[in-house]
């Protein structure tokens, strides 16, 4: 985007649909739309956030955004949480949004403050997280002059946000804020950036909250096409090897109960992706687990052998499909998603359905019941015999370590057993993320938070902080690796000072574990620059227990399997301080099953050197 003193016309990406609309505002505003009152742009910004019903802002002040922090100081409705790094603000807003379903909010200054938000924005964009990021910008007259701490953050973030605004007129602030929250929360959720010039924040204006929004080009399709739904129901009623392939869109839509109704009625097996864990309880007898690169053998095989795949809020990601040309070669594809851009993007959809998954699932269940009344129930007995054979023959598990150190899978599985069933788990990225998705049983939606699409190391601690702020009465465990933890652990100071008692299970293998696993398997065990020296040695750099205590947290260390349960229980008893538990685990543990990148899912390895047997040519 070219720099200049005037904002660009509204741009809404194709991911959310393109039709004119005039939308009434959701959430009851704090002020009547008819009220107008004198205010600076900064005061107008604060009143706008209050009118949107915002409760929490994660932020870090600086020069360009400083005018907004003065009226924020007087707000009795907005809680501001001062982070230690802008990336922490973005991930905290994301964790808050994921846990609560509400829009997360962060606010930082211009230049490096804003560019430090690029990774959290890209992360939220990939995982469809509703978020509004407010950034300060240099004065309008200075835009384009390479002024101190100037960065074209609107241009920078256009590819990684649902929408980006530049505001240079103070009178536009309420409308732009209202539009930002509406865009972030509707259709396919996503992050919206509002960049506000310092001059606009300092200018005297009149605050007036809009009572309707006019967004040409933005009209997400909510109601699915009835003919397409009927065809999907017919296929599901007559298929002999159906699979429901469930993605994170089901959780974003709040459609888990409707998914369960369709599951029960259809009798079909269900796979839930990394972003959909908890959408269907793991205890449900039709749940095969997670598909893809580190999914269960049963889930991967079911998709490969299916004659019908009903994809619900999933995007046929490469980590699920493996080599795309060989994925599910015999399957007819029904693809339902609120984002028309996802339909047939990777795999051609024989039956495309665009709509909100609440409506899609409700209508599909109704139509399927009609099909059953007319034609009877489908015969899935042979299909379930095969699926149960795969489940029995190739269960998830692990082998004891050779070095006598803790098996990380054991630590994580015990955490899942000892912690309450409604615990919220937030993971970093790497081996510990995969083990947490495999060995903890998720019975409820929004209890598993991770960086799925972007795979952002350093996500866990700030996202867990945001989740705990949003759900203060729930236990929140961050499951992190020693590599991820060292990227954002400074937010423990925020947690300690702000009274946010998260718990961190640090799976410390003294390595960049997933990279090391690939080096073991594909680079002849040449461990180039993956040793972190955080454990296993007489000198720990850093000593995570001492580091936790320096940040005002309780630090613990566990090195014996006999102590795992007691250590977790002791951490659970502490509810007034953050807790960090350093679990010293084996660096040689690997994540299995595994489909190597770029190879067919048929080549899944159950464990090293063990390839499951099924008829791949059938």
Coordinates of C-alpha atoms in Angstrom, one line a residue, residues 122-602:
X122 CA -0.1 -14.3 10.9
X123 CA -0.6 -17.1 13.5
X124 CA -4.2 -15.9 14.2
X125 CA -4.9 -15.6 10.5
X126 CA -3.8 -19.2 9.8
X127 CA -5.9 -20.6 12.7
X128 CA -9.0 -18.3 12.2
X129 CA -8.7 -16.5 15.6
X130 CA -10.9 -13.4 16.1
X131 CA -8.5 -10.6 17.1
X132 CA -8.3 -6.8 16.8
X133 CA -4.8 -5.3 17.0
X134 CA -4.5 -1.6 17.5
X135 CA -1.2 0.1 16.6
X136 CA 0.0 3.6 16.9
X137 CA 1.3 5.3 13.8
X138 CA 3.4 8.5 13.3
X139 CA 1.4 11.7 12.7
X140 CA -0.4 11.8 9.4
X141 CA 1.8 14.6 8.0
X142 CA 4.8 12.4 8.7
X143 CA 3.6 9.3 7.0
X144 CA 5.9 8.4 4.1
X145 CA 8.8 10.5 5.3
X146 CA 10.6 7.6 7.1
X147 CA 9.9 9.3 10.4
X148 CA 11.2 7.9 13.7
X149 CA 9.6 4.6 14.4
X150 CA 7.5 4.7 11.2
X151 CA 6.6 1.4 9.5
X152 CA 3.9 0.8 6.9
X153 CA 2.2 -1.8 9.1
X154 CA -1.0 -1.8 7.0
X155 CA 1.0 -2.8 3.9
X156 CA 3.1 -5.2 5.9
X157 CA 0.1 -7.0 7.5
X158 CA -2.3 -7.1 4.5
X159 CA -1.2 -10.6 3.5
X160 CA -1.5 -12.0 7.1
X161 CA -4.7 -10.3 8.4
X162 CA -8.4 -10.6 7.4
X163 CA -8.4 -6.8 7.0
X164 CA -6.1 -3.8 7.8
X165 CA -7.2 -0.2 8.4
X166 CA -5.2 3.1 8.5
X167 CA -7.0 5.9 10.4
X168 CA -5.8 9.4 10.0
X169 CA -9.1 11.3 10.8
X170 CA -10.1 11.2 14.5
X171 CA -13.8 11.3 13.4
X172 CA -13.4 7.9 11.8
X173 CA -12.1 6.1 14.9
X174 CA -15.5 4.8 16.3
X175 CA -16.7 3.5 12.9
X176 CA -13.4 1.8 12.1
X177 CA -13.2 0.1 15.5
X178 CA -16.8 -1.1 15.1
X179 CA -16.0 -2.4 11.6
X180 CA -12.9 -4.1 12.9
X181 CA -14.7 -6.1 15.6
X182 CA -17.5 -7.0 13.2
X183 CA -15.1 -8.3 10.5
X184 CA -12.9 -10.2 13.1
X185 CA -15.9 -12.0 14.6
X186 CA -18.1 -12.8 11.7
X187 CA -17.8 -15.2 8.7
X188 CA -14.5 -17.0 9.0
X189 CA -12.9 -15.3 12.1
X190 CA -9.6 -13.7 11.8
X191 CA -7.3 -10.8 12.9
X192 CA -8.0 -7.2 12.0
X193 CA -5.4 -4.4 12.4
X194 CA -6.4 -0.8 13.0
X195 CA -3.4 1.5 12.6
X196 CA -4.1 5.0 14.0
X197 CA -2.0 8.1 13.3
X198 CA -0.8 9.9 16.4
X199 CA -2.2 13.1 15.1
X200 CA -5.7 11.5 14.9
X201 CA -5.4 10.4 18.6
X202 CA -4.4 14.0 19.6
X203 CA -7.1 15.8 17.5
X204 CA -10.3 17.1 19.1
X205 CA -13.3 15.4 17.6
X206 CA -16.8 14.3 18.5
X207 CA -17.4 10.7 19.7
X208 CA -20.4 9.1 18.0
X209 CA -20.9 5.4 18.1
X210 CA -22.5 4.0 14.9
X211 CA -25.7 2.0 15.0
X212 CA -25.2 0.2 11.7
X213 CA -22.2 -0.7 9.5
X214 CA -22.0 -0.4 5.7
X215 CA -19.3 -2.7 4.4
X216 CA -19.6 -3.1 0.6
X217 CA -18.0 -6.3 -0.5
X218 CA -18.3 -8.1 2.8
X219 CA -21.2 -10.5 3.3
X220 CA -20.3 -13.9 4.6
X221 CA -22.6 -16.7 3.5
X222 CA -24.2 -18.2 6.6
X223 CA -27.1 -20.4 5.2
X224 CA -26.0 -23.4 3.1
X225 CA -27.6 -24.2 -0.2
X226 CA -30.4 -26.7 0.5
X227 CA -29.8 -28.8 -2.7
X228 CA -26.1 -29.3 -1.8
X229 CA -27.0 -30.3 1.8
X230 CA -29.5 -32.8 0.5
X231 CA -26.9 -34.3 -1.9
X232 CA -24.4 -34.6 1.0
X233 CA -27.1 -36.4 3.1
X234 CA -27.8 -38.8 0.3
X235 CA -24.2 -39.7 -0.1
X236 CA -23.7 -40.1 3.7
X237 CA -26.8 -42.3 3.8
X238 CA -25.6 -44.6 1.0
X239 CA -21.8 -44.7 1.6
X240 CA -20.2 -47.9 2.8
X241 CA -16.9 -46.4 4.0
X242 CA -17.7 -42.8 5.1
X243 CA -15.5 -40.6 7.3
X244 CA -16.3 -37.3 8.9
X245 CA -13.1 -35.2 8.6
X246 CA -13.5 -32.4 11.2
X247 CA -11.4 -29.3 11.3
X248 CA -11.1 -26.3 13.6
X249 CA -14.0 -24.6 11.9
X250 CA -16.4 -26.7 14.0
X251 CA -14.9 -25.2 17.2
X252 CA -14.8 -21.7 15.8
X253 CA -18.5 -22.0 14.9
X254 CA -19.4 -23.3 18.4
X255 CA -20.9 -26.4 16.6
X256 CA -19.6 -29.2 18.8
X257 CA -23.0 -30.4 20.0
X258 CA -24.4 -30.4 16.5
X259 CA -21.4 -32.4 15.4
X260 CA -22.1 -35.0 18.0
X261 CA -25.7 -35.2 16.8
X262 CA -24.6 -35.8 13.3
X263 CA -22.0 -38.4 14.4
X264 CA -24.5 -40.3 16.4
X265 CA -27.1 -40.3 13.6
X266 CA -24.6 -41.2 10.8
X267 CA -22.8 -44.0 12.6
X268 CA -19.7 -42.8 10.6
X269 CA -16.1 -42.7 12.0
X270 CA -14.8 -39.2 12.9
X271 CA -11.3 -37.8 12.7
X272 CA -10.5 -34.5 14.4
X273 CA -7.5 -32.4 13.2
X274 CA -4.9 -30.8 15.3
X275 CA -7.1 -27.6 15.5
X276 CA -10.3 -29.6 16.2
X277 CA -9.2 -31.7 19.2
X278 CA -12.1 -31.6 21.6
X279 CA -14.7 -30.9 19.0
X280 CA -15.9 -34.5 19.6
X281 CA -15.1 -36.2 22.9
X282 CA -12.1 -38.5 22.6
X283 CA -14.2 -41.0 24.6
X284 CA -16.9 -41.2 21.8
X285 CA -16.8 -44.7 20.3
X286 CA -16.8 -43.4 16.7
X287 CA -13.8 -41.1 17.3
X288 CA -10.7 -42.4 15.6
X289 CA -8.4 -39.6 16.7
X290 CA -6.2 -37.2 14.8
X291 CA -5.4 -37.7 11.2
X292 CA -2.2 -36.6 9.4
X293 CA 1.5 -36.6 9.8
X294 CA 1.4 -37.7 13.5
X295 CA -2.1 -38.9 13.6
X296 CA -3.4 -42.4 14.6
X297 CA -3.0 -45.2 12.1
X298 CA -6.8 -45.8 12.2
X299 CA -7.5 -42.1 11.3
X300 CA -5.0 -42.0 8.5
X301 CA -6.0 -45.4 7.1
X302 CA -9.7 -44.5 7.3
X303 CA -9.2 -41.4 5.2
X304 CA -7.1 -43.3 2.7
X305 CA -9.7 -46.1 2.3
X306 CA -12.8 -44.0 2.5
X307 CA -15.4 -43.9 -0.3
X308 CA -16.8 -40.7 1.1
X309 CA -15.2 -37.9 3.1
X310 CA -17.4 -35.2 4.6
X311 CA -15.0 -32.4 5.4
X312 CA -16.4 -30.0 8.0
X313 CA -14.5 -26.8 8.6
X314 CA -11.2 -28.3 7.5
X315 CA -8.9 -27.2 4.7
X316 CA -7.1 -30.3 3.4
X317 CA -3.9 -29.1 4.9
X318 CA -0.6 -30.7 3.7
X319 CA 0.0 -32.1 7.2
X320 CA -3.3 -34.0 6.9
X321 CA -3.2 -35.1 3.3
X322 CA 0.5 -36.0 2.9
X323 CA 1.3 -36.2 -0.9
X324 CA -2.0 -34.6 -2.1
X325 CA -2.2 -36.6 -5.4
X326 CA -2.3 -39.8 -3.4
X327 CA -4.7 -38.7 -0.7
X328 CA -8.0 -40.6 -0.3
X329 CA -7.9 -41.9 -3.9
X330 CA -11.3 -43.6 -3.9
X331 CA -13.3 -40.9 -1.9
X332 CA -16.1 -38.6 -3.1
X333 CA -15.6 -35.3 -1.3
X334 CA -18.2 -33.2 0.5
X335 CA -16.6 -30.0 1.7
X336 CA -18.4 -27.6 4.0
X337 CA -16.8 -24.4 5.1
X338 CA -17.9 -20.8 5.7
X339 CA -15.0 -19.6 3.6
X340 CA -15.7 -20.1 -0.1
X341 CA -12.0 -19.6 -0.9
X342 CA -11.2 -22.9 0.9
X343 CA -13.6 -25.0 -1.2
X344 CA -11.7 -27.0 -3.8
X345 CA -8.5 -25.0 -3.0
X346 CA -6.5 -28.2 -2.4
X347 CA -8.8 -31.1 -3.2
X348 CA -11.7 -30.8 -5.6
X349 CA -15.0 -30.9 -3.8
X350 CA -17.7 -33.0 -5.5
X351 CA -20.3 -31.4 -3.3
X352 CA -19.3 -27.9 -2.1
X353 CA -21.3 -26.4 0.7
X354 CA -20.6 -22.8 1.8
X355 CA -22.2 -21.8 5.1
X356 CA -21.9 -21.4 8.9
X357 CA -21.2 -24.9 10.3
X358 CA -24.0 -24.5 12.8
X359 CA -26.5 -24.2 10.0
X360 CA -24.7 -26.8 7.9
X361 CA -24.7 -29.4 10.6
X362 CA -28.2 -28.8 11.7
X363 CA -29.5 -29.0 8.1
X364 CA -27.4 -32.0 7.3
X365 CA -28.6 -33.9 10.3
X366 CA -32.2 -33.2 9.5
X367 CA -31.8 -34.3 5.8
X368 CA -29.9 -37.4 6.9
X369 CA -32.7 -38.4 9.2
X370 CA -35.1 -38.1 6.2
X371 CA -32.8 -40.3 4.1
X372 CA -32.8 -42.9 6.8
X373 CA -36.6 -42.9 7.1
X374 CA -36.9 -43.4 3.3
X375 CA -34.1 -45.9 2.7
X376 CA -33.0 -47.3 6.0
X377 CA -29.7 -47.2 7.8
X378 CA -26.5 -47.8 5.8
X379 CA -24.6 -51.1 6.3
X380 CA -21.3 -50.0 8.0
X381 CA -20.6 -53.3 9.8
X382 CA -17.7 -54.4 7.6
X383 CA -16.2 -50.9 7.7
X384 CA -16.3 -50.8 11.4
X385 CA -14.7 -54.3 11.6
X386 CA -11.8 -53.0 9.6
X387 CA -11.5 -49.7 11.6
X388 CA -11.6 -51.6 14.9
X389 CA -8.9 -53.9 13.7
X390 CA -6.7 -51.0 12.9
X391 CA -7.4 -49.4 16.3
X392 CA -6.6 -52.6 18.1
X393 CA -3.5 -53.5 16.2
X394 CA -2.0 -50.0 16.1
X395 CA -2.8 -48.1 19.3
X396 CA -1.0 -45.0 20.4
X397 CA 1.9 -45.8 22.8
X398 CA 5.6 -45.4 23.5
X399 CA 8.6 -47.5 24.5
X400 CA 10.7 -47.0 27.6
X401 CA 13.7 -44.7 27.2
X402 CA 17.2 -46.2 26.8
X403 CA 18.9 -43.5 28.9
X404 CA 16.8 -43.9 32.0
X405 CA 15.4 -40.4 31.8
X406 CA 11.6 -39.7 31.8
X407 CA 9.6 -40.6 28.8
X408 CA 7.9 -37.3 27.7
X409 CA 4.8 -39.2 26.6
X410 CA 4.4 -40.6 30.1
X411 CA 4.7 -37.2 31.7
X412 CA 2.1 -35.7 29.4
X413 CA -0.3 -38.6 29.7
X414 CA -0.1 -38.4 33.5
X415 CA -0.8 -34.7 33.4
X416 CA -3.9 -35.4 31.4
X417 CA -5.0 -38.0 34.0
X418 CA -4.2 -35.9 37.1
X419 CA -5.5 -32.5 36.0
X420 CA -9.3 -31.8 36.0
X421 CA -11.3 -32.9 32.9
X422 CA -12.1 -29.3 32.0
X423 CA -8.4 -28.1 32.1
X424 CA -7.3 -25.9 29.3
X425 CA -4.1 -27.0 27.7
X426 CA -2.0 -24.6 25.7
X427 CA 1.1 -26.0 23.8
X428 CA 4.1 -24.6 22.1
X429 CA 5.2 -26.1 18.8
X430 CA 7.2 -29.3 18.3
X431 CA 7.4 -32.8 19.7
X432 CA 5.6 -31.8 23.0
X433 CA 2.8 -30.3 20.9
X434 CA 2.2 -33.6 19.1
X435 CA 2.5 -35.7 22.3
X436 CA 0.0 -33.4 24.0
X437 CA -2.4 -33.8 21.1
X438 CA -2.0 -37.6 21.2
X439 CA -1.9 -38.5 24.9
X440 CA -4.3 -36.1 26.6
X441 CA -7.9 -37.0 26.2
X442 CA -10.0 -34.0 25.2
X443 CA -13.6 -34.2 26.1
X444 CA -14.6 -30.6 25.6
X445 CA -14.1 -28.0 22.9
X446 CA -11.8 -25.0 23.5
X447 CA -9.7 -27.0 26.0
X448 CA -6.8 -27.5 23.5
X449 CA -5.1 -24.3 22.2
X450 CA -2.0 -24.4 20.0
X451 CA -0.4 -22.8 17.0
X452 CA -1.5 -25.1 14.2
X453 CA -1.1 -23.5 10.8
X454 CA 1.9 -21.2 11.4
X455 CA 3.6 -23.5 13.9
X456 CA 4.9 -20.6 16.1
X457 CA 7.5 -21.4 18.7
X458 CA 7.0 -19.3 21.8
X459 CA 3.2 -19.5 21.6
X460 CA 2.4 -21.4 24.8
X461 CA 3.3 -19.1 27.7
X462 CA 1.6 -15.8 26.4
X463 CA -1.4 -17.8 24.9
X464 CA -1.9 -19.6 28.2
X465 CA -1.7 -16.2 30.0
X466 CA -4.5 -14.9 27.7
X467 CA -6.6 -18.1 28.2
X468 CA -6.3 -17.8 32.0
X469 CA -7.4 -14.2 31.9
X470 CA -10.4 -15.1 29.8
X471 CA -11.3 -18.2 31.9
X472 CA -10.0 -17.3 35.4
X473 CA -11.9 -20.2 37.1
X474 CA -10.3 -22.9 34.9
X475 CA -7.0 -24.6 35.4
X476 CA -4.6 -23.7 32.5
X477 CA -1.6 -25.7 31.8
X478 CA 1.0 -24.6 29.2
X479 CA 2.8 -27.6 27.8
X480 CA 6.0 -26.2 26.4
X481 CA 9.4 -27.3 25.2
X482 CA 12.7 -25.9 26.4
X483 CA 13.3 -24.3 23.0
X484 CA 9.8 -22.6 22.8
X485 CA 9.9 -21.6 26.4
X486 CA 13.1 -19.5 26.0
X487 CA 11.4 -17.4 23.3
X488 CA 8.7 -15.9 25.4
X489 CA 9.2 -16.9 29.0
X490 CA 9.5 -13.2 30.0
X491 CA 5.7 -13.1 30.1
X492 CA 6.0 -15.1 33.4
X493 CA 6.8 -11.7 34.9
X494 CA 3.5 -10.4 33.6
X495 CA 1.7 -13.4 35.0
X496 CA 3.3 -13.0 38.4
X497 CA 2.6 -9.3 38.7
X498 CA -0.9 -9.4 37.3
X499 CA -2.0 -12.4 39.3
X500 CA -2.4 -14.8 36.4
X501 CA -1.6 -18.3 37.9
X502 CA -0.9 -20.4 34.9
X503 CA 1.0 -23.6 35.2
X504 CA 3.8 -24.6 32.8
X505 CA 4.8 -28.2 32.2
X506 CA 8.3 -27.8 30.6
X507 CA 9.1 -30.9 28.6
X508 CA 12.9 -30.4 28.8
X509 CA 14.8 -32.6 26.4
X510 CA 17.7 -30.1 26.1
X511 CA 17.1 -30.0 22.4
X512 CA 15.1 -28.6 19.6
X513 CA 13.3 -31.9 19.7
X514 CA 11.4 -32.1 16.4
X515 CA 14.3 -30.8 14.4
X516 CA 16.5 -33.4 16.2
X517 CA 14.0 -36.1 15.3
X518 CA 14.3 -35.2 11.6
X519 CA 18.1 -35.1 11.9
X520 CA 17.9 -38.6 13.3
X521 CA 15.7 -39.9 10.6
X522 CA 16.8 -38.0 7.5
X523 CA 20.2 -36.6 8.2
X524 CA 22.1 -39.6 9.5
X525 CA 22.0 -38.4 13.1
X526 CA 24.1 -35.3 12.3
X527 CA 22.8 -33.1 15.1
X528 CA 23.7 -29.7 13.7
X529 CA 22.9 -26.9 16.2
X530 CA 20.0 -28.5 18.0
X531 CA 21.6 -29.0 21.5
X532 CA 20.2 -26.4 23.9
X533 CA 22.2 -27.4 27.0
X534 CA 19.2 -26.9 29.3
X535 CA 19.3 -30.3 31.0
X536 CA 21.1 -33.6 31.2
X537 CA 24.3 -31.8 32.1
X538 CA 25.8 -30.8 35.4
X539 CA 25.5 -27.2 34.3
X540 CA 22.0 -26.1 33.1
X541 CA 21.9 -23.0 31.0
X542 CA 19.5 -21.7 32.1
X543 CA 18.4 -23.3 35.3
X544 CA 14.6 -23.2 34.7
X545 CA 13.7 -23.6 38.4
X546 CA 15.9 -20.6 39.3
X547 CA 14.6 -18.7 36.3
X548 CA 11.0 -19.3 37.4
X549 CA 11.7 -18.2 40.9
X550 CA 13.5 -15.0 39.6
X551 CA 10.3 -14.2 37.8
X552 CA 8.2 -14.5 41.0
X553 CA 6.9 -18.0 40.1
X554 CA 7.2 -21.3 41.9
X555 CA 9.8 -23.5 40.3
X556 CA 10.0 -27.3 40.5
X557 CA 12.0 -30.1 38.9
X558 CA 11.0 -33.7 38.3
X559 CA 13.5 -36.3 37.0
X560 CA 11.9 -39.6 38.1
X561 CA 8.8 -41.4 36.9
X562 CA 8.0 -42.2 40.6
X563 CA 7.7 -38.4 41.3
X564 CA 5.6 -37.4 38.3
X565 CA 2.1 -37.7 39.8
X566 CA 3.2 -36.1 43.1
X567 CA 4.8 -33.2 41.3
X568 CA 1.8 -32.5 39.2
X569 CA -0.5 -32.7 42.3
X570 CA 1.8 -30.3 44.1
X571 CA 1.6 -27.8 41.2
X572 CA -2.2 -28.2 41.2
X573 CA -2.4 -27.2 44.8
X574 CA -0.8 -23.8 44.1
X575 CA -3.4 -21.4 42.8
X576 CA -2.1 -18.0 43.8
X577 CA 1.2 -18.0 41.8
X578 CA 2.4 -19.2 38.4
X579 CA 4.1 -22.6 38.5
X580 CA 6.9 -23.9 36.3
X581 CA 7.7 -27.6 36.4
X582 CA 11.0 -28.7 34.7
X583 CA 10.4 -32.3 33.6
X584 CA 13.8 -33.6 32.5
X585 CA 13.0 -36.0 29.7
X586 CA 14.9 -38.2 27.2
X587 CA 16.1 -36.4 24.1
X588 CA 15.9 -39.6 22.1
X589 CA 12.1 -40.0 22.4
X590 CA 10.3 -39.6 19.0
X591 CA 6.8 -38.8 17.9
X592 CA 5.1 -41.8 16.3
X593 CA 3.2 -42.6 14.1
X594 CA 4.7 -40.4 11.4
X595 CA 4.2 -39.6 7.8
X596 CA 7.3 -38.0 6.4
X597 CA 6.7 -34.6 4.7
X598 CA 5.7 -35.0 1.0
X599 CA 5.2 -38.7 1.0
X600 CA 1.8 -40.5 0.6
X601 CA -0.1 -41.2 3.7
X602 CA 0.0 -44.9 2.7

